[in-house]
PDB file of C-alpha atoms and ligand atoms in Angstrom:
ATOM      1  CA  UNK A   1     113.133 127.477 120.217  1.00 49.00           C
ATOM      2  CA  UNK A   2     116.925 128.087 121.226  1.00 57.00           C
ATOM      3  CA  UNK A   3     119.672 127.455 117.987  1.00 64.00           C
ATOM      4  CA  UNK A   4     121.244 124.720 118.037  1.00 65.00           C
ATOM      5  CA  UNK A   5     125.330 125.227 118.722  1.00 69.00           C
ATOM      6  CA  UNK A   6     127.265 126.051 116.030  1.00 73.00           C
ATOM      7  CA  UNK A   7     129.044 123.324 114.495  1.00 76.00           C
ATOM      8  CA  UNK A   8     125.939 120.818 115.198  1.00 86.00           C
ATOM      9  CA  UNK A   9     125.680 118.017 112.636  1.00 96.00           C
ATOM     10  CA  UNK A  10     122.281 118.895 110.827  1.00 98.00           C
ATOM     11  CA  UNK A  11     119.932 115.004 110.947  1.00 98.00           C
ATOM     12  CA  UNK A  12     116.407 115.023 109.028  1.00 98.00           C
ATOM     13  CA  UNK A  13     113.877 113.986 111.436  1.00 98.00           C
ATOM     14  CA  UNK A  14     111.092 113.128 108.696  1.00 98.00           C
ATOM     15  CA  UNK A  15     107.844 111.478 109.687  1.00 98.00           C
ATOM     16  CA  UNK A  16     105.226 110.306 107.384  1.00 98.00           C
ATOM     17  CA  UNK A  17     101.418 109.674 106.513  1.00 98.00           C
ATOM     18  CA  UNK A  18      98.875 109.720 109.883  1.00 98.00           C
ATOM     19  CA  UNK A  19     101.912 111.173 112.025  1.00 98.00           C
ATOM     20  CA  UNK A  20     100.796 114.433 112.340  1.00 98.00           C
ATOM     21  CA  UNK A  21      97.826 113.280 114.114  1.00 97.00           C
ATOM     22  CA  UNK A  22      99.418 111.302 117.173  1.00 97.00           C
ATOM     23  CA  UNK A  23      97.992 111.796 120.591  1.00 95.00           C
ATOM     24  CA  UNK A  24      94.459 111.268 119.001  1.00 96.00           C
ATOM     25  CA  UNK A  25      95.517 108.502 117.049  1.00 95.00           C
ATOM     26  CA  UNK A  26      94.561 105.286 118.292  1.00 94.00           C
ATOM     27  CA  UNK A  27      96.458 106.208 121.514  1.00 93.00           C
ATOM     28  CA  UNK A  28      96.393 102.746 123.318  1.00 93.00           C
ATOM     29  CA  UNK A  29      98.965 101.468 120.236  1.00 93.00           C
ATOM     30  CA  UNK A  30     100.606 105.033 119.579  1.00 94.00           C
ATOM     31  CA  UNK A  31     100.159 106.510 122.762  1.00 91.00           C
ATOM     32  CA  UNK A  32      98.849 109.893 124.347  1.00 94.00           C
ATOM     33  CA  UNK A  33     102.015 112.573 123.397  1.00 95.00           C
ATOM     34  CA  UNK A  34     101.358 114.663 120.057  1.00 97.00           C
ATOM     35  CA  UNK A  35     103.985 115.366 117.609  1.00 98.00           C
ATOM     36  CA  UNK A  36     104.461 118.786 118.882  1.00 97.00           C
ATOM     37  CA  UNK A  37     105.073 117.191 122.198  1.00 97.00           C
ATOM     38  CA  UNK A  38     107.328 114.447 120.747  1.00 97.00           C
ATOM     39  CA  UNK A  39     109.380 116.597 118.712  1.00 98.00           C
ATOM     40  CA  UNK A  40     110.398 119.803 121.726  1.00 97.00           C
ATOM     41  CA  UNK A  41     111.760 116.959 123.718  1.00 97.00           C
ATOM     42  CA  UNK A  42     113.896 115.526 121.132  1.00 98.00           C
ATOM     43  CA  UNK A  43     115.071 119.133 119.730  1.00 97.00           C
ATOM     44  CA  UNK A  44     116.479 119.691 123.591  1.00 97.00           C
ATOM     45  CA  UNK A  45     117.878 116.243 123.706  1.00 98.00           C
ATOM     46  CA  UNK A  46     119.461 116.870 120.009  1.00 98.00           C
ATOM     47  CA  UNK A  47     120.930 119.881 121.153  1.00 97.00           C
ATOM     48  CA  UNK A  48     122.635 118.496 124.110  1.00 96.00           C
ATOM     49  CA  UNK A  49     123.791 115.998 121.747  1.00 97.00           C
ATOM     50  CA  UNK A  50     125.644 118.310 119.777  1.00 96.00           C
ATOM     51  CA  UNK A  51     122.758 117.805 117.059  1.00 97.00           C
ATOM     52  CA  UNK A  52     120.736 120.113 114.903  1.00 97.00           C
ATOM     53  CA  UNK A  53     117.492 118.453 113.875  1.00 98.00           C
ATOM     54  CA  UNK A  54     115.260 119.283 110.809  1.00 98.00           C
ATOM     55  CA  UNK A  55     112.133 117.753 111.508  1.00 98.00           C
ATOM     56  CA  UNK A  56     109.205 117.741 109.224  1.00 98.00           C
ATOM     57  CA  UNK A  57     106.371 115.619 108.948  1.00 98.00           C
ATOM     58  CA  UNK A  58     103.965 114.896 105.429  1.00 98.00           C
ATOM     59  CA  UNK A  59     100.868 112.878 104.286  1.00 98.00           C
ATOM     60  CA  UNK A  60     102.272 112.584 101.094  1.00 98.00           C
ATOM     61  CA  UNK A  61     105.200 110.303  99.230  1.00 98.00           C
ATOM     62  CA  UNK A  62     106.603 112.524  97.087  1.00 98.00           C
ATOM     63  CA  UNK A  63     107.676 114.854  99.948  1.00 98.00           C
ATOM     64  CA  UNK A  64     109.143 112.234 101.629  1.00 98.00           C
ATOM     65  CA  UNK A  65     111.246 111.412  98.684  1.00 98.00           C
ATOM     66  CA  UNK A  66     112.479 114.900  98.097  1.00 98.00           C
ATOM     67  CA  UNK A  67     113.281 115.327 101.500  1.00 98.00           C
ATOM     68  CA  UNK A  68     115.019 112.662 101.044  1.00 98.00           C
ATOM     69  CA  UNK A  69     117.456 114.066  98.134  1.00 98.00           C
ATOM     70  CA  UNK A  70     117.475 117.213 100.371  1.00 98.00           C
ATOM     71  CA  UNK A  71     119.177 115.182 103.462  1.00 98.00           C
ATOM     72  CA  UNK A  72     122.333 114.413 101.026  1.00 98.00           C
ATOM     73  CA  UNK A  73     121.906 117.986  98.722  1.00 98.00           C
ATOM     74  CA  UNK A  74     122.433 119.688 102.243  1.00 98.00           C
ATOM     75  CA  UNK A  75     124.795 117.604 103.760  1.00 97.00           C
ATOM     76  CA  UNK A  76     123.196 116.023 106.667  1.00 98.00           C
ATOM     77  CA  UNK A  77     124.934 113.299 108.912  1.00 97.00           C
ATOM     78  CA  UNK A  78     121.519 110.732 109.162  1.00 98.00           C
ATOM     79  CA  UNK A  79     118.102 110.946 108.450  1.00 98.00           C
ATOM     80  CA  UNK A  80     115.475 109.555 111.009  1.00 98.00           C
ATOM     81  CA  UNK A  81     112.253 108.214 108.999  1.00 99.00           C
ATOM     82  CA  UNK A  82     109.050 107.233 110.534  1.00 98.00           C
ATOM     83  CA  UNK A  83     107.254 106.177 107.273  1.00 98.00           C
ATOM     84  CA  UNK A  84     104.186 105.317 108.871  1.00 98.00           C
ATOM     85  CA  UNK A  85     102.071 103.026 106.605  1.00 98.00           C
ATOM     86  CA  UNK A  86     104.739 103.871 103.149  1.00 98.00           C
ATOM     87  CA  UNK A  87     107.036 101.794 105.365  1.00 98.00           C
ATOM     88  CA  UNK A  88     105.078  98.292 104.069  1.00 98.00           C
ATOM     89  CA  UNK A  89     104.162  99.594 100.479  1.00 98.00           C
ATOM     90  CA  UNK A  90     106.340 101.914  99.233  1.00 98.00           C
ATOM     91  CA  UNK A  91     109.072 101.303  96.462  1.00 98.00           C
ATOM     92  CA  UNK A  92     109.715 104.790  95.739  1.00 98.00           C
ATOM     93  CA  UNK A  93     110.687 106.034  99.160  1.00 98.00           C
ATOM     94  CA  UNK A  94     112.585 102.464  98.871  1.00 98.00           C
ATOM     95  CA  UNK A  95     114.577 103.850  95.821  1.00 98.00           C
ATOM     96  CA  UNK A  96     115.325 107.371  97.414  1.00 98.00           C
ATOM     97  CA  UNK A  97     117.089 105.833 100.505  1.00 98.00           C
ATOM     98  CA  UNK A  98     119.097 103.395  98.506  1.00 98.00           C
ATOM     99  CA  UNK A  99     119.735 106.666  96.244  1.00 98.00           C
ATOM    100  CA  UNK A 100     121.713 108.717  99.104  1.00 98.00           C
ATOM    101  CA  UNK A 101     124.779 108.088 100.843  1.00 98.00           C
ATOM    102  CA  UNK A 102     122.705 109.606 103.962  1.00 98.00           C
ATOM    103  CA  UNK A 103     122.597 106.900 106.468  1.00 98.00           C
ATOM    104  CA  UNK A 104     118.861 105.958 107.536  1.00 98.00           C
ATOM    105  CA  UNK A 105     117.386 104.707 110.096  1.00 98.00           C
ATOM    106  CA  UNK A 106     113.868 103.491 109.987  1.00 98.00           C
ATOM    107  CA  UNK A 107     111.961 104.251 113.520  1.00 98.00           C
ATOM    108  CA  UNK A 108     108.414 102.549 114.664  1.00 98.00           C
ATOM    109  CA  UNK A 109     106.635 103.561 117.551  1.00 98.00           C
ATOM    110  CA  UNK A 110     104.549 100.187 117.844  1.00 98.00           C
ATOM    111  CA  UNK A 111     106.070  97.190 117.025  1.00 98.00           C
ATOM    112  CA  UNK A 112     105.184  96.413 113.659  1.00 98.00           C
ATOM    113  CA  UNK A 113     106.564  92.799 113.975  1.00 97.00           C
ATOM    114  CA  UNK A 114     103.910  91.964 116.559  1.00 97.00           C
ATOM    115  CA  UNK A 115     100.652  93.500 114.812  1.00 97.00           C
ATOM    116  CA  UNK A 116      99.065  92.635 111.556  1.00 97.00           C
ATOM    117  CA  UNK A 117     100.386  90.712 109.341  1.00 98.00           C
ATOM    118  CA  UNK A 118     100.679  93.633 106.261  1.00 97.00           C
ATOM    119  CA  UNK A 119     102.582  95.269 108.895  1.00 98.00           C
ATOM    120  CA  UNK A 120     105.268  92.427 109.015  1.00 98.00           C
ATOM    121  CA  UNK A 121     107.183  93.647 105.714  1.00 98.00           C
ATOM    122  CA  UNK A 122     108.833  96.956 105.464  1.00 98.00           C
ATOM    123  CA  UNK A 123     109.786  97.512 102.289  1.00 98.00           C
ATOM    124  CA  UNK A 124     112.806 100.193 103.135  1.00 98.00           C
ATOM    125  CA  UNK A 125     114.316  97.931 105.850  1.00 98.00           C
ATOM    126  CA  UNK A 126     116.874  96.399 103.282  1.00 98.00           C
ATOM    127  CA  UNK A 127     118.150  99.606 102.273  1.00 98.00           C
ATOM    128  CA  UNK A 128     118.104 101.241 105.762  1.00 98.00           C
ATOM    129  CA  UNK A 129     121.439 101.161 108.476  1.00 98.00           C
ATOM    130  CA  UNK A 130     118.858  99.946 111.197  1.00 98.00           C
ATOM    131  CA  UNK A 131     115.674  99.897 112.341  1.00 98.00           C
ATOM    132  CA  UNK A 132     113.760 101.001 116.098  1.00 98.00           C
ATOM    133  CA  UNK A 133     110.667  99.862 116.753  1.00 98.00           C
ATOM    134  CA  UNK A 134     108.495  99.229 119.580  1.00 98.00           C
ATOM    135  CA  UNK A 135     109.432 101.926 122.599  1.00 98.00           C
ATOM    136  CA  UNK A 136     106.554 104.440 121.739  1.00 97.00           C
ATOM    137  CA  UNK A 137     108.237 107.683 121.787  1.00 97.00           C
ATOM    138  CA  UNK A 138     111.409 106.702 123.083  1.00 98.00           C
ATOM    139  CA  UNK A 139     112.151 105.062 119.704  1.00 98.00           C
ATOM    140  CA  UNK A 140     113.066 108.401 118.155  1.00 98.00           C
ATOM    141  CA  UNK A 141     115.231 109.403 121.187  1.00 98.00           C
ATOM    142  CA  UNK A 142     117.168 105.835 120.906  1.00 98.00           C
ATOM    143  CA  UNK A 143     117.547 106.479 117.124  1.00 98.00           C
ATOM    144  CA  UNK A 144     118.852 109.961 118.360  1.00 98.00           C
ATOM    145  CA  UNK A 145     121.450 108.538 120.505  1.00 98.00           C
ATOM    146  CA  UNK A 146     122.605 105.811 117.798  1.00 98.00           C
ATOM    147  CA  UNK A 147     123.308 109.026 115.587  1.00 98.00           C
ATOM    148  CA  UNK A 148     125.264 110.273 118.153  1.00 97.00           C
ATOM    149  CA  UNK A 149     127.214 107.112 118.530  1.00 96.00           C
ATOM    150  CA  UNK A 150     127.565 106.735 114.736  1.00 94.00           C
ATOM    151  CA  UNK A 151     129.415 109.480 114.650  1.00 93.00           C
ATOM    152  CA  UNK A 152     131.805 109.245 117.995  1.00 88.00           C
ATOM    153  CA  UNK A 153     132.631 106.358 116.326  1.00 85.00           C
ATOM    154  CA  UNK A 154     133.372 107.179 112.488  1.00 73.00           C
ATOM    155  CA  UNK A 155     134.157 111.043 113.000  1.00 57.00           C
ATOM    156  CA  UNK A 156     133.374 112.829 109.766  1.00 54.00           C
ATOM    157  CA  UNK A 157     129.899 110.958 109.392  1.00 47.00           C
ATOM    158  CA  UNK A 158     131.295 109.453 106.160  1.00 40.00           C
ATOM    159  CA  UNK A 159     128.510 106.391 104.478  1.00 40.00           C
ATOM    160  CA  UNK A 160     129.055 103.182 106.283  1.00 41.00           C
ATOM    161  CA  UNK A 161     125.797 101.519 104.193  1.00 40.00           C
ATOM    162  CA  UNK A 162     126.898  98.350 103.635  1.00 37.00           C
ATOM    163  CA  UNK A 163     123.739  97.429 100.482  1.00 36.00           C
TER     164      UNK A 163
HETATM  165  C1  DQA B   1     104.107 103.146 112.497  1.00 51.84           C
HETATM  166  C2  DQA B   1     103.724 101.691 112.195  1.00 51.84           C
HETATM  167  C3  DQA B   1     103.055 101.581 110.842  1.00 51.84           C
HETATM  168  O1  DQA B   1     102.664 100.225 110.593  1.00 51.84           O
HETATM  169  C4  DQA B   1     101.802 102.443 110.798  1.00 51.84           C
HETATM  170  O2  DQA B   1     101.219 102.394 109.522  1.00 51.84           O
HETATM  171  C5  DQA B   1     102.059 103.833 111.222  1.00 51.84           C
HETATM  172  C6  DQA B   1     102.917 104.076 112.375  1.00 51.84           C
HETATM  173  C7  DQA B   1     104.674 103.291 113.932  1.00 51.84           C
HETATM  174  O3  DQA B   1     105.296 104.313 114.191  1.00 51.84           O
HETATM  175  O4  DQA B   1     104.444 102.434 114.773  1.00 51.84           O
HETATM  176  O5  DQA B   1     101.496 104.776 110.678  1.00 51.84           O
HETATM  177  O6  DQA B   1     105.121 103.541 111.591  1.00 51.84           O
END
């Protein structure tokens, strides 16, 4: 995959529990396009956007909350979470946003709002700068682009959580 340019803002693409298995996933709610597939467009569209991404992608909590720490430890203008199910039960990945100066945005590809009720509550949206849900795999390139207008707008990338 080509480098990113040099001076690129690094953003944490992190994606959690069940993620790694899109494309086979209950495709008529996630759709047919795999991770892999997901993640080459949005590295090209990154780049163009002046934007190095880091993206990873874990079935388990704690990773989630150490990448987490790592977003801030390594200086990184926004993280991009997909928390998968942790998004309606999890506390600790809770804490670890409201721990960083990193500003997060929380990214669906369904629409959680219209599906089951447990799915109605996301426990990190409070501590989050905004939330994308509901344009299948377009979601992460619209979160993409409102990194990229973050930071047109507030040059320097400097915390504008407001918790
Ligand atoms: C999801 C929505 C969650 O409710 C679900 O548990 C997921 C995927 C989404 O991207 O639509 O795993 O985060």
């Amino acid at each position: 995959m080509a480098q990113p340019p040099a001076g690129a803002a690094l953003v944490f693409l992190l994606n959690g529990p069940n993620l790694n298995r899109l494309g086979r996933r209950e495709p008529h709610v996630y759709g047919r396009q795999s991770l892999h597939d997901i993640l080459s467009e949005l590295e090209r569209h990154a780049r163009s956007l002046g934007l190095a991404l880091e993206a990873r992608q874990s079935n388990h909590e704690g990773a989630l909350v150490d990448w987490l720490h790592e977003a801030e430890d390594r200086g990184a203008l926004a993280v991009i979470l997909n928390a998968g199910a942790l998004t309606h039960t999890s506390l600790a990945l809770r804490d670890a946003i409201a721990a960083i100066a990193v500003p997060v945005i929380e990214v669906h590809l369904s629409n959680p709002a219209a599906r089951e009720p447990f799915r109605h509550r996301s426990r990190i949206a409070p501590v989050v700068r905004g939330v994308i849900q509901g344009f299948g795999a377009l979601s992460y390139r619209l979160a993409l682009d409102a990194v990229a207008a973050m930071r047109q707008e507030r040059p320097g990338g400097e915390d504008q959580r407001h918790d």
